[in-house]
Amino acid sequence: MLQLEEARERVLAAVRALPSERVSLVEAMQRIVAADLAAPLDLPAFDNSAMDGYAVRVADLKAASAENPVRLDISQHIPAGTEKIAAIGTGQCARVFTGSPAPAGADAVVMQEDVVRENNTAIFRETVKPWENVRLQGEDVKAGAVVIKTGERVTAGTVALLGALGISEIAVHRRPTVAILATGNELREPGQPLQAGEIYESNRAALAALLAEAGALPRLFPVIPDVLDETRQALRRAFDECDLVVTSGGVSVGELDFVKDAFRELGGKMEFWRVAIRPGKPFMFGSLGEKLLCGLPGNPVSAFVTAAMLVWPVILRLQGARDVEMPSQFAIADDVFINKTDRRHLMRVRVDGNGHVSLAGLQASHALGSLAAANGLVDVPAGGMIERGVTLRVLRFSA
Ligand code: AMP
Ligand code: MG
């Protein structure tokens, strides 16, 4: 049985990033960049005023004080967006607004609140420091600087910067289409009446919801009965139509667990089976040509947790992401976390807004009430205990 770290390494080693496509800046949000992007221009692109006020020559105001006010001629008005502007000479200043280009000769802007205006003259009662209230060309971003690197994620902040640089389209990796399959004779579609012994199929929706957060384009396939032929046919179709195949159920040791056999019959290569985690031991991973199969256990919490730990990184790496970790945060334990078993336990927890974390409820692998109450997972080592008050890392699968 593999440890989680080894399983993650083996899974990631098998993934190749999908090809890139060009998308508009707004569509690029949350996508992974496929090529380094350099700034095509300086930001600011030209020296400009940070204030509504008067562009001046510092030397002209050297002697200015309340007792000795200095008068300068207002030689021009420069609204933002002005194209050609004249230089200001000694004894002159220019009326400027936030974003107005600084005229040649000016080396500071005095805010209008500090200036008294008389017709075409401005009166100054204070000195000004060189480049005060001037935004200098290139002080934010220099032309040619790499502003986002291959493998990084586009955030709202990146969109803002790229927009200011005039970039309207960028190359990002394609998002993977992910076939989501569920096996089990006992499973009914939600919305249908249940017969005795049947349960509602819930893993497909849950996995689609979770994996979409990582950037997957989920496609739900019909429920597969526990029959070898039908399992093989469903897998065949899923591999034909999608970039990645994720199944739930049918990977344990029961005689009705057909996913592994069906996959082998298709020519699939089983890379490994079983990982030393709780919940979720019977996870299987295989490859069929270029494509991959993640076979998750059927128990809904096991399926969810193994998807979070092992499929999430696959989805990100398929998109070319360098960082494939789930978001995480440090929090202070408000409960004691005890794991008496010989496998590490990924416990369902809830972190509050003040960074305190407590158990979300019943931790059995079928218990969904605690999964719904949880917003994260805590990794408690085999035979280990985490005391109250300890700071620990929480993997966040939901806000
Ligand atoms: P299996 O891994 O197929 O042995 O399933 C383990 C447990 O999870 C059984 O109690 C199944 O009924 C349940 N289960 C399997 N698949 C699903 C599913 N898609 N939705 C809800 N429960 C499931
Ligand atoms: Mg089953």
Short mmCIF file of C-alpha atoms and ligand atoms in Angstrom, two decimals:
data_model
loop_
_atom_site.label_atom_id
_atom_site.label_comp_id
_atom_site.label_asym_id
_atom_site.label_seq_id
_atom_site.Cartn_x
_atom_site.Cartn_y
_atom_site.Cartn_z
CA MET A 1 0.00 0.00 0.00
CA LEU A 2 1.39 3.42 -0.97
CA GLN A 3 1.80 6.38 1.33
CA LEU A 4 -0.07 9.49 0.20
CA GLU A 5 3.10 11.37 -0.81
CA GLU A 6 4.27 8.54 -3.02
CA ALA A 7 0.82 8.17 -4.55
CA ARG A 8 0.79 11.89 -5.37
CA GLU A 9 4.24 11.72 -6.93
CA ARG A 10 3.28 8.75 -9.08
CA VAL A 11 0.04 10.37 -10.16
CA LEU A 12 1.72 13.66 -11.05
CA ALA A 13 4.56 11.93 -12.87
CA ALA A 14 1.98 10.43 -15.24
CA VAL A 15 0.29 13.72 -16.16
CA ARG A 16 1.14 15.81 -19.21
CA ALA A 17 -0.28 19.30 -19.54
CA LEU A 18 -2.99 19.76 -22.15
CA PRO A 19 -2.33 21.99 -25.18
CA SER A 20 -2.85 25.73 -24.92
CA GLU A 21 -5.51 27.96 -26.39
CA ARG A 22 -5.87 31.73 -26.65
CA VAL A 23 -8.66 33.26 -24.61
CA SER A 24 -9.81 36.78 -23.86
CA LEU A 25 -8.54 38.41 -20.71
CA VAL A 26 -11.85 38.03 -18.88
CA GLU A 27 -12.13 34.36 -19.84
CA ALA A 28 -8.58 33.84 -18.62
CA MET A 29 -9.61 34.31 -14.97
CA GLN A 30 -8.41 31.31 -12.88
CA ARG A 31 -6.76 29.72 -15.91
CA ILE A 32 -3.13 28.62 -15.98
CA VAL A 33 -0.80 30.60 -18.21
CA ALA A 34 0.92 28.62 -20.99
CA ALA A 35 3.78 31.03 -21.77
CA ASP A 36 5.69 33.73 -19.88
CA LEU A 37 4.16 37.14 -20.53
CA ALA A 38 6.36 40.24 -20.70
CA ALA A 39 5.08 43.80 -20.29
CA PRO A 40 4.87 45.44 -23.74
CA LEU A 41 5.16 48.90 -22.20
CA ASP A 42 6.15 50.77 -19.06
CA LEU A 43 3.59 51.38 -16.33
CA PRO A 44 2.99 54.23 -15.91
CA ALA A 45 3.62 54.71 -19.61
CA PHE A 46 4.63 58.37 -19.03
CA ASP A 47 5.30 60.65 -16.05
CA ASN A 48 1.92 61.88 -14.85
CA SER A 49 0.24 63.73 -12.04
CA ALA A 50 -1.05 61.85 -8.98
CA MET A 51 -3.27 64.79 -7.99
CA ASP A 52 -5.48 67.57 -9.19
CA GLY A 53 -3.13 70.54 -8.84
CA TYR A 54 -0.28 72.45 -10.48
CA ALA A 55 2.82 71.10 -12.14
CA VAL A 56 5.79 73.23 -11.13
CA ARG A 57 9.56 73.50 -11.15
CA VAL A 58 10.86 72.70 -7.67
CA ALA A 59 13.54 75.38 -7.99
CA ASP A 60 10.88 78.08 -8.49
CA LEU A 61 9.39 77.37 -5.07
CA LYS A 62 12.66 77.07 -3.18
CA ALA A 63 12.01 80.25 -1.21
CA ALA A 64 8.19 79.90 -0.88
CA SER A 65 6.66 80.33 2.60
CA ALA A 66 3.56 81.83 4.21
CA GLU A 67 5.45 85.13 4.67
CA ASN A 68 6.97 84.98 1.22
CA PRO A 69 4.41 83.50 -1.21
CA VAL A 70 5.61 82.78 -4.74
CA ARG A 71 3.47 83.60 -7.78
CA LEU A 72 3.71 81.53 -10.97
CA ASP A 73 1.96 82.08 -14.31
CA ILE A 74 -0.39 79.31 -15.34
CA SER A 75 0.94 78.75 -18.85
CA GLN A 76 -1.36 75.88 -19.84
CA HIS A 77 -4.22 73.54 -18.86
CA ILE A 78 -3.49 69.83 -19.27
CA PRO A 79 -6.55 67.60 -18.82
CA ALA A 80 -5.88 63.84 -18.61
CA GLY A 81 -5.69 62.42 -22.13
CA THR A 82 -3.96 65.48 -23.57
CA GLU A 83 -1.67 64.52 -26.40
CA LYS A 84 0.87 67.26 -27.18
CA ILE A 85 1.96 69.55 -24.39
CA ALA A 86 4.47 72.34 -24.19
CA ALA A 87 7.27 72.56 -21.65
CA ILE A 88 6.99 74.95 -18.72
CA GLY A 89 9.67 77.53 -18.22
CA THR A 90 10.99 79.38 -15.20
CA GLY A 91 8.20 81.27 -13.42
CA GLN A 92 5.53 79.11 -15.01
CA CYS A 93 3.29 76.29 -13.86
CA ALA A 94 0.61 74.12 -15.52
CA ARG A 95 -2.88 73.26 -14.33
CA VAL A 96 -3.00 69.44 -14.15
CA PHE A 97 -5.43 66.73 -13.05
CA THR A 98 -4.97 63.16 -11.83
CA GLY A 99 -3.41 61.24 -14.72
CA SER A 100 -2.45 64.34 -16.75
CA PRO A 101 0.91 63.95 -18.47
CA ALA A 102 3.59 65.97 -16.69
CA PRO A 103 4.90 68.75 -18.95
CA ALA A 104 8.62 68.85 -19.69
CA GLY A 105 10.40 71.13 -17.24
CA ALA A 106 8.07 70.26 -14.35
CA ASP A 107 9.51 68.12 -11.58
CA ALA A 108 6.69 68.17 -8.99
CA VAL A 109 2.96 68.67 -8.60
CA VAL A 110 1.44 70.77 -5.80
CA MET A 111 -2.05 69.67 -4.84
CA GLN A 112 -4.72 72.27 -5.54
CA GLU A 113 -5.78 72.47 -1.88
CA ASP A 114 -2.38 74.09 -1.15
CA VAL A 115 -2.63 76.67 -3.90
CA VAL A 116 -4.50 79.97 -4.10
CA ARG A 117 -5.53 80.94 -7.58
CA GLU A 118 -5.90 84.48 -8.87
CA ASN A 119 -6.95 84.56 -12.52
CA ASN A 120 -3.99 83.25 -14.45
CA THR A 121 -1.67 83.15 -11.50
CA ALA A 122 -1.17 80.47 -8.85
CA ILE A 123 0.17 81.43 -5.42
CA PHE A 124 2.32 78.97 -3.46
CA ARG A 125 3.14 79.24 0.28
CA GLU A 126 5.29 76.13 0.67
CA THR A 127 8.28 74.47 -0.89
CA VAL A 128 7.82 71.16 -2.68
CA LYS A 129 10.07 68.10 -2.87
CA PRO A 130 11.42 66.82 -6.18
CA TRP A 131 8.90 64.50 -7.90
CA GLU A 132 6.28 64.94 -5.19
CA ASN A 133 2.85 63.85 -6.51
CA VAL A 134 4.35 62.68 -9.79
CA ARG A 135 3.95 59.06 -10.88
CA LEU A 136 7.12 58.22 -12.72
CA GLN A 137 7.25 56.31 -15.97
CA GLY A 138 8.02 52.63 -15.33
CA GLU A 139 8.01 52.89 -11.53
CA ASP A 140 5.27 50.25 -11.33
CA VAL A 141 6.25 47.86 -14.13
CA LYS A 142 9.14 48.13 -16.59
CA ALA A 143 8.64 47.26 -20.25
CA GLY A 144 10.05 43.78 -20.87
CA ALA A 145 9.58 42.57 -17.28
CA VAL A 146 7.85 39.20 -16.98
CA VAL A 147 4.52 39.89 -15.31
CA ILE A 148 3.16 36.32 -15.21
CA LYS A 149 5.05 33.09 -15.68
CA THR A 150 4.18 29.79 -17.32
CA GLY A 151 2.29 27.63 -14.86
CA GLU A 152 0.90 30.50 -12.80
CA ARG A 153 -2.78 31.12 -12.26
CA VAL A 154 -4.56 34.21 -13.54
CA THR A 155 -6.17 36.08 -10.64
CA ALA A 156 -8.36 39.18 -10.61
CA GLY A 157 -5.20 41.13 -9.81
CA THR A 158 -3.40 39.73 -12.85
CA VAL A 159 -6.39 40.58 -15.03
CA ALA A 160 -6.14 44.18 -13.78
CA LEU A 161 -2.43 44.40 -14.61
CA LEU A 162 -2.70 42.73 -18.01
CA GLY A 163 -5.60 45.02 -18.88
CA ALA A 164 -3.49 48.08 -18.01
CA LEU A 165 -0.74 46.71 -20.25
CA GLY A 166 -3.21 46.54 -23.14
CA ILE A 167 -3.16 42.75 -23.30
CA SER A 168 -6.57 41.54 -24.46
CA GLU A 169 -5.86 37.87 -25.13
CA ILE A 170 -3.51 35.33 -23.56
CA ALA A 171 -2.40 31.72 -24.00
CA VAL A 172 -3.63 29.39 -21.28
CA HIS A 173 -3.76 25.62 -21.04
CA ARG A 174 -6.99 23.93 -21.99
CA ARG A 175 -9.22 22.84 -19.11
CA PRO A 176 -9.63 19.06 -18.95
CA THR A 177 -12.98 17.47 -19.73
CA VAL A 178 -13.47 14.93 -16.96
CA ALA A 179 -15.77 11.94 -17.34
CA ILE A 180 -17.45 11.22 -14.02
CA LEU A 181 -18.81 7.70 -13.67
CA ALA A 182 -20.53 5.92 -10.80
CA THR A 183 -20.95 2.17 -10.43
CA GLY A 184 -23.43 0.28 -8.27
CA ASN A 185 -26.64 -1.75 -8.69
CA GLU A 186 -28.05 -0.01 -5.64
CA LEU A 187 -27.77 3.50 -7.06
CA ARG A 188 -30.75 5.56 -8.21
CA GLU A 189 -30.77 8.91 -9.95
CA PRO A 190 -31.77 11.74 -7.60
CA GLY A 191 -35.39 12.67 -8.31
CA GLN A 192 -36.48 9.04 -8.94
CA PRO A 193 -38.47 7.06 -6.35
CA LEU A 194 -36.31 4.69 -4.28
CA GLN A 195 -37.05 0.95 -4.09
CA ALA A 196 -36.19 -1.01 -0.96
CA GLY A 197 -32.41 -1.29 -0.56
CA GLU A 198 -31.62 1.47 -3.06
CA ILE A 199 -29.85 4.73 -2.34
CA TYR A 200 -29.45 7.93 -4.28
CA GLU A 201 -26.37 8.27 -6.40
CA SER A 202 -24.56 11.32 -5.04
CA ASN A 203 -20.90 10.93 -5.94
CA ARG A 204 -21.10 12.23 -9.48
CA ALA A 205 -22.57 15.57 -8.44
CA ALA A 206 -20.19 15.85 -5.48
CA LEU A 207 -17.11 15.08 -7.58
CA ALA A 208 -18.23 17.40 -10.36
CA ALA A 209 -18.66 20.20 -7.83
CA LEU A 210 -15.28 19.62 -6.20
CA LEU A 211 -13.26 19.11 -9.38
CA ALA A 212 -14.84 22.08 -11.15
CA GLU A 213 -13.22 24.20 -8.43
CA ALA A 214 -9.87 22.93 -9.62
CA GLY A 215 -10.73 23.91 -13.20
CA ALA A 216 -12.19 20.66 -14.54
CA LEU A 217 -15.03 20.60 -17.06
CA PRO A 218 -17.03 17.71 -15.57
CA ARG A 219 -19.23 15.45 -17.70
CA LEU A 220 -21.58 13.16 -15.85
CA PHE A 221 -22.10 9.72 -17.41
CA PRO A 222 -25.07 7.39 -16.68
CA VAL A 223 -24.89 5.16 -13.60
CA ILE A 224 -23.22 1.84 -14.40
CA PRO A 225 -24.69 -1.40 -13.01
CA ASP A 226 -22.26 -3.90 -11.46
CA VAL A 227 -21.78 -5.87 -14.69
CA LEU A 228 -18.36 -6.33 -16.27
CA ASP A 229 -19.44 -5.74 -19.89
CA GLU A 230 -21.36 -2.60 -19.13
CA THR A 231 -18.52 -1.28 -17.01
CA ARG A 232 -16.07 -1.84 -19.86
CA GLN A 233 -18.35 -0.18 -22.42
CA ALA A 234 -18.91 2.82 -20.19
CA LEU A 235 -15.16 3.19 -19.60
CA ARG A 236 -14.48 2.91 -23.34
CA ARG A 237 -16.88 5.73 -24.09
CA ALA A 238 -15.52 7.86 -21.28
CA PHE A 239 -11.93 7.46 -22.52
CA ASP A 240 -13.01 8.26 -26.07
CA GLU A 241 -14.85 11.41 -25.11
CA CYS A 242 -12.88 12.98 -22.24
CA ASP A 243 -9.35 13.91 -21.17
CA LEU A 244 -9.56 12.20 -17.79
CA VAL A 245 -11.78 9.44 -16.39
CA VAL A 246 -12.91 9.38 -12.78
CA THR A 247 -15.03 6.50 -11.47
CA SER A 248 -16.55 5.86 -8.08
CA GLY A 249 -17.24 2.50 -6.52
CA GLY A 250 -16.35 -0.97 -7.73
CA VAL A 251 -12.63 -0.82 -6.87
CA SER A 252 -12.66 -2.86 -3.67
CA VAL A 253 -12.23 -6.62 -3.36
CA GLY A 254 -15.89 -7.72 -3.72
CA GLU A 255 -16.89 -10.04 -6.57
CA LEU A 256 -19.07 -7.23 -7.96
CA ASP A 257 -16.18 -4.75 -8.12
CA PHE A 258 -15.54 -4.63 -11.86
CA VAL A 259 -13.71 -1.37 -12.52
CA LYS A 260 -10.20 -2.85 -12.37
CA ASP A 261 -11.09 -5.87 -14.56
CA ALA A 262 -12.97 -3.76 -17.10
CA PHE A 263 -10.05 -1.35 -17.30
CA ARG A 264 -7.57 -4.19 -17.87
CA GLU A 265 -9.76 -5.65 -20.61
CA LEU A 266 -9.57 -2.31 -22.42
CA GLY A 267 -5.78 -2.56 -22.33
CA GLY A 268 -5.39 -0.18 -19.41
CA LYS A 269 -2.28 -0.37 -17.24
CA MET A 270 -2.88 -0.36 -13.52
CA GLU A 271 -0.24 1.95 -12.02
CA PHE A 272 -1.21 1.35 -8.41
CA TRP A 273 -4.09 0.42 -6.17
CA ARG A 274 -4.64 1.34 -2.55
CA VAL A 275 -3.26 4.28 -0.59
CA ALA A 276 -2.68 4.34 3.15
CA ILE A 277 -5.25 7.00 4.00
CA ARG A 278 -8.55 7.12 5.81
CA PRO A 279 -11.08 7.50 4.39
CA GLY A 280 -10.24 6.21 0.93
CA LYS A 281 -7.87 3.24 0.93
CA PRO A 282 -9.01 1.46 -2.27
CA PHE A 283 -8.07 4.32 -4.65
CA MET A 284 -6.75 3.02 -7.98
CA PHE A 285 -4.78 4.80 -10.65
CA GLY A 286 -4.12 3.63 -14.18
CA SER A 287 -3.18 4.77 -17.67
CA LEU A 288 -4.60 3.92 -21.06
CA GLY A 289 -2.34 5.37 -23.72
CA GLU A 290 -2.05 9.08 -22.92
CA LYS A 291 -5.14 9.11 -20.74
CA LEU A 292 -5.53 8.42 -17.06
CA LEU A 293 -8.07 6.72 -14.83
CA CYS A 294 -8.67 7.66 -11.21
CA GLY A 295 -10.79 4.93 -9.65
CA LEU A 296 -12.25 6.25 -6.42
CA PRO A 297 -13.88 4.21 -3.67
CA GLY A 298 -17.67 4.29 -3.58
CA ASN A 299 -18.21 5.50 -0.05
CA PRO A 300 -19.18 9.13 -0.60
CA VAL A 301 -16.70 10.63 1.84
CA SER A 302 -13.91 8.34 0.65
CA ALA A 303 -14.64 9.38 -2.93
CA PHE A 304 -14.61 13.05 -1.97
CA VAL A 305 -11.43 12.90 0.10
CA THR A 306 -9.44 10.85 -2.42
CA ALA A 307 -10.60 13.24 -5.15
CA ALA A 308 -9.39 16.17 -3.04
CA MET A 309 -6.03 14.56 -2.29
CA LEU A 310 -5.25 12.79 -5.57
CA VAL A 311 -7.50 13.98 -8.40
CA TRP A 312 -7.33 17.70 -7.59
CA PRO A 313 -3.57 17.80 -8.33
CA VAL A 314 -4.11 15.87 -11.57
CA ILE A 315 -6.69 18.42 -12.75
CA LEU A 316 -4.29 21.26 -12.01
CA ARG A 317 -1.30 19.60 -13.62
CA LEU A 318 -3.38 18.84 -16.74
CA GLN A 319 -3.85 22.59 -16.94
CA GLY A 320 -0.10 23.09 -16.62
CA ALA A 321 -0.18 24.46 -13.07
CA ARG A 322 3.12 24.48 -11.20
CA ASP A 323 1.46 24.67 -7.80
CA VAL A 324 -1.06 21.83 -7.57
CA GLU A 325 -1.82 22.02 -3.87
CA MET A 326 -5.25 22.63 -2.51
CA PRO A 327 -5.48 26.02 -0.76
CA SER A 328 -4.51 25.70 2.89
CA GLN A 329 -4.25 27.82 6.01
CA PHE A 330 -2.92 27.52 9.53
CA ALA A 331 -5.46 27.35 12.33
CA ILE A 332 -5.54 26.70 16.07
CA ALA A 333 -7.10 23.41 17.20
CA ASP A 334 -10.19 23.88 19.37
CA ASP A 335 -10.64 20.09 19.61
CA VAL A 336 -8.32 17.18 20.28
CA PHE A 337 -7.77 15.22 17.07
CA ILE A 338 -7.11 11.54 17.81
CA ASN A 339 -6.29 8.88 15.23
CA LYS A 340 -6.03 5.40 16.75
CA THR A 341 -5.70 3.64 13.40
CA ASP A 342 -2.59 2.62 11.46
CA ARG A 343 -3.42 4.90 8.51
CA ARG A 344 -3.32 8.68 8.50
CA HIS A 345 -6.79 10.11 8.87
CA LEU A 346 -7.96 13.11 6.87
CA MET A 347 -10.53 14.47 9.27
CA ARG A 348 -13.43 16.68 8.26
CA VAL A 349 -13.09 20.01 10.07
CA ARG A 350 -14.56 23.45 10.14
CA VAL A 351 -12.36 26.54 10.35
CA ASP A 352 -13.99 29.74 11.57
CA GLY A 353 -13.19 33.28 10.53
CA ASN A 354 -10.80 33.70 13.47
CA GLY A 355 -8.56 30.81 12.46
CA HIS A 356 -9.86 28.27 14.96
CA VAL A 357 -10.57 24.74 13.78
CA SER A 358 -12.85 22.05 15.21
CA LEU A 359 -14.14 18.64 14.17
CA ALA A 360 -17.12 18.84 11.81
CA GLY A 361 -18.91 15.76 13.23
CA LEU A 362 -19.04 11.99 12.70
CA GLN A 363 -15.85 10.88 10.90
CA ALA A 364 -17.02 7.55 9.40
CA SER A 365 -16.51 7.18 5.63
CA HIS A 366 -20.23 7.13 4.83
CA ALA A 367 -21.10 10.18 6.99
CA LEU A 368 -22.03 13.13 4.79
CA GLY A 369 -23.49 15.40 7.46
CA SER A 370 -19.98 16.16 8.69
CA LEU A 371 -18.72 16.63 5.12
CA ALA A 372 -21.40 19.22 4.46
CA ALA A 373 -20.55 20.96 7.75
CA ALA A 374 -16.83 20.91 6.97
CA ASN A 375 -14.80 23.40 4.95
CA GLY A 376 -11.49 21.61 5.23
CA LEU A 377 -9.44 18.55 6.06
CA VAL A 378 -6.78 17.99 8.71
CA ASP A 379 -4.17 15.29 8.20
CA VAL A 380 -3.80 13.40 11.49
CA PRO A 381 -0.89 10.92 11.43
CA ALA A 382 -1.41 7.19 12.08
CA GLY A 383 -1.62 6.52 15.81
CA GLY A 384 -1.26 10.26 16.37
CA MET A 385 -2.92 12.92 18.44
CA ILE A 386 -3.12 16.68 17.99
CA GLU A 387 -3.68 18.56 21.26
CA ARG A 388 -5.99 21.50 21.74
CA GLY A 389 -4.28 24.84 21.15
CA VAL A 390 -1.78 23.48 18.62
CA THR A 391 -1.41 25.34 15.32
CA LEU A 392 -1.99 23.04 12.37
CA ARG A 393 -2.47 23.17 8.64
CA VAL A 394 -5.98 22.89 7.25
CA LEU A 395 -6.56 22.01 3.60
CA ARG A 396 -9.45 24.16 2.41
CA PHE A 397 -11.80 22.60 -0.09
CA SER A 398 -14.43 25.26 0.41
CA ALA A 399 -14.60 28.88 1.53
P1 AMP B 1 -18.27 0.28 -3.27
O1 AMP B 1 -16.96 0.98 -3.26
O2 AMP B 1 -18.85 0.15 -4.63
O3 AMP B 1 -18.18 -1.03 -2.55
O4 AMP B 1 -19.27 1.19 -2.43
C1 AMP B 1 -19.04 1.44 -1.08
C2 AMP B 1 -20.25 2.09 -0.45
O5 AMP B 1 -20.50 3.34 -1.04
C3 AMP B 1 -21.55 1.31 -0.58
O6 AMP B 1 -22.30 1.49 0.60
C4 AMP B 1 -22.23 1.98 -1.77
O7 AMP B 1 -23.62 1.83 -1.72
C5 AMP B 1 -21.84 3.41 -1.58
N1 AMP B 1 -21.76 4.08 -2.87
C6 AMP B 1 -21.04 3.64 -3.93
N2 AMP B 1 -21.17 4.49 -4.96
C7 AMP B 1 -22.00 5.48 -4.54
C8 AMP B 1 -22.52 6.64 -5.16
N3 AMP B 1 -22.18 6.94 -6.42
N4 AMP B 1 -23.34 7.44 -4.47
C9 AMP B 1 -23.66 7.12 -3.19
N5 AMP B 1 -23.19 6.05 -2.54
C10 AMP B 1 -22.38 5.21 -3.20
MG MG B 2 -20.35 -0.87 -5.46
#
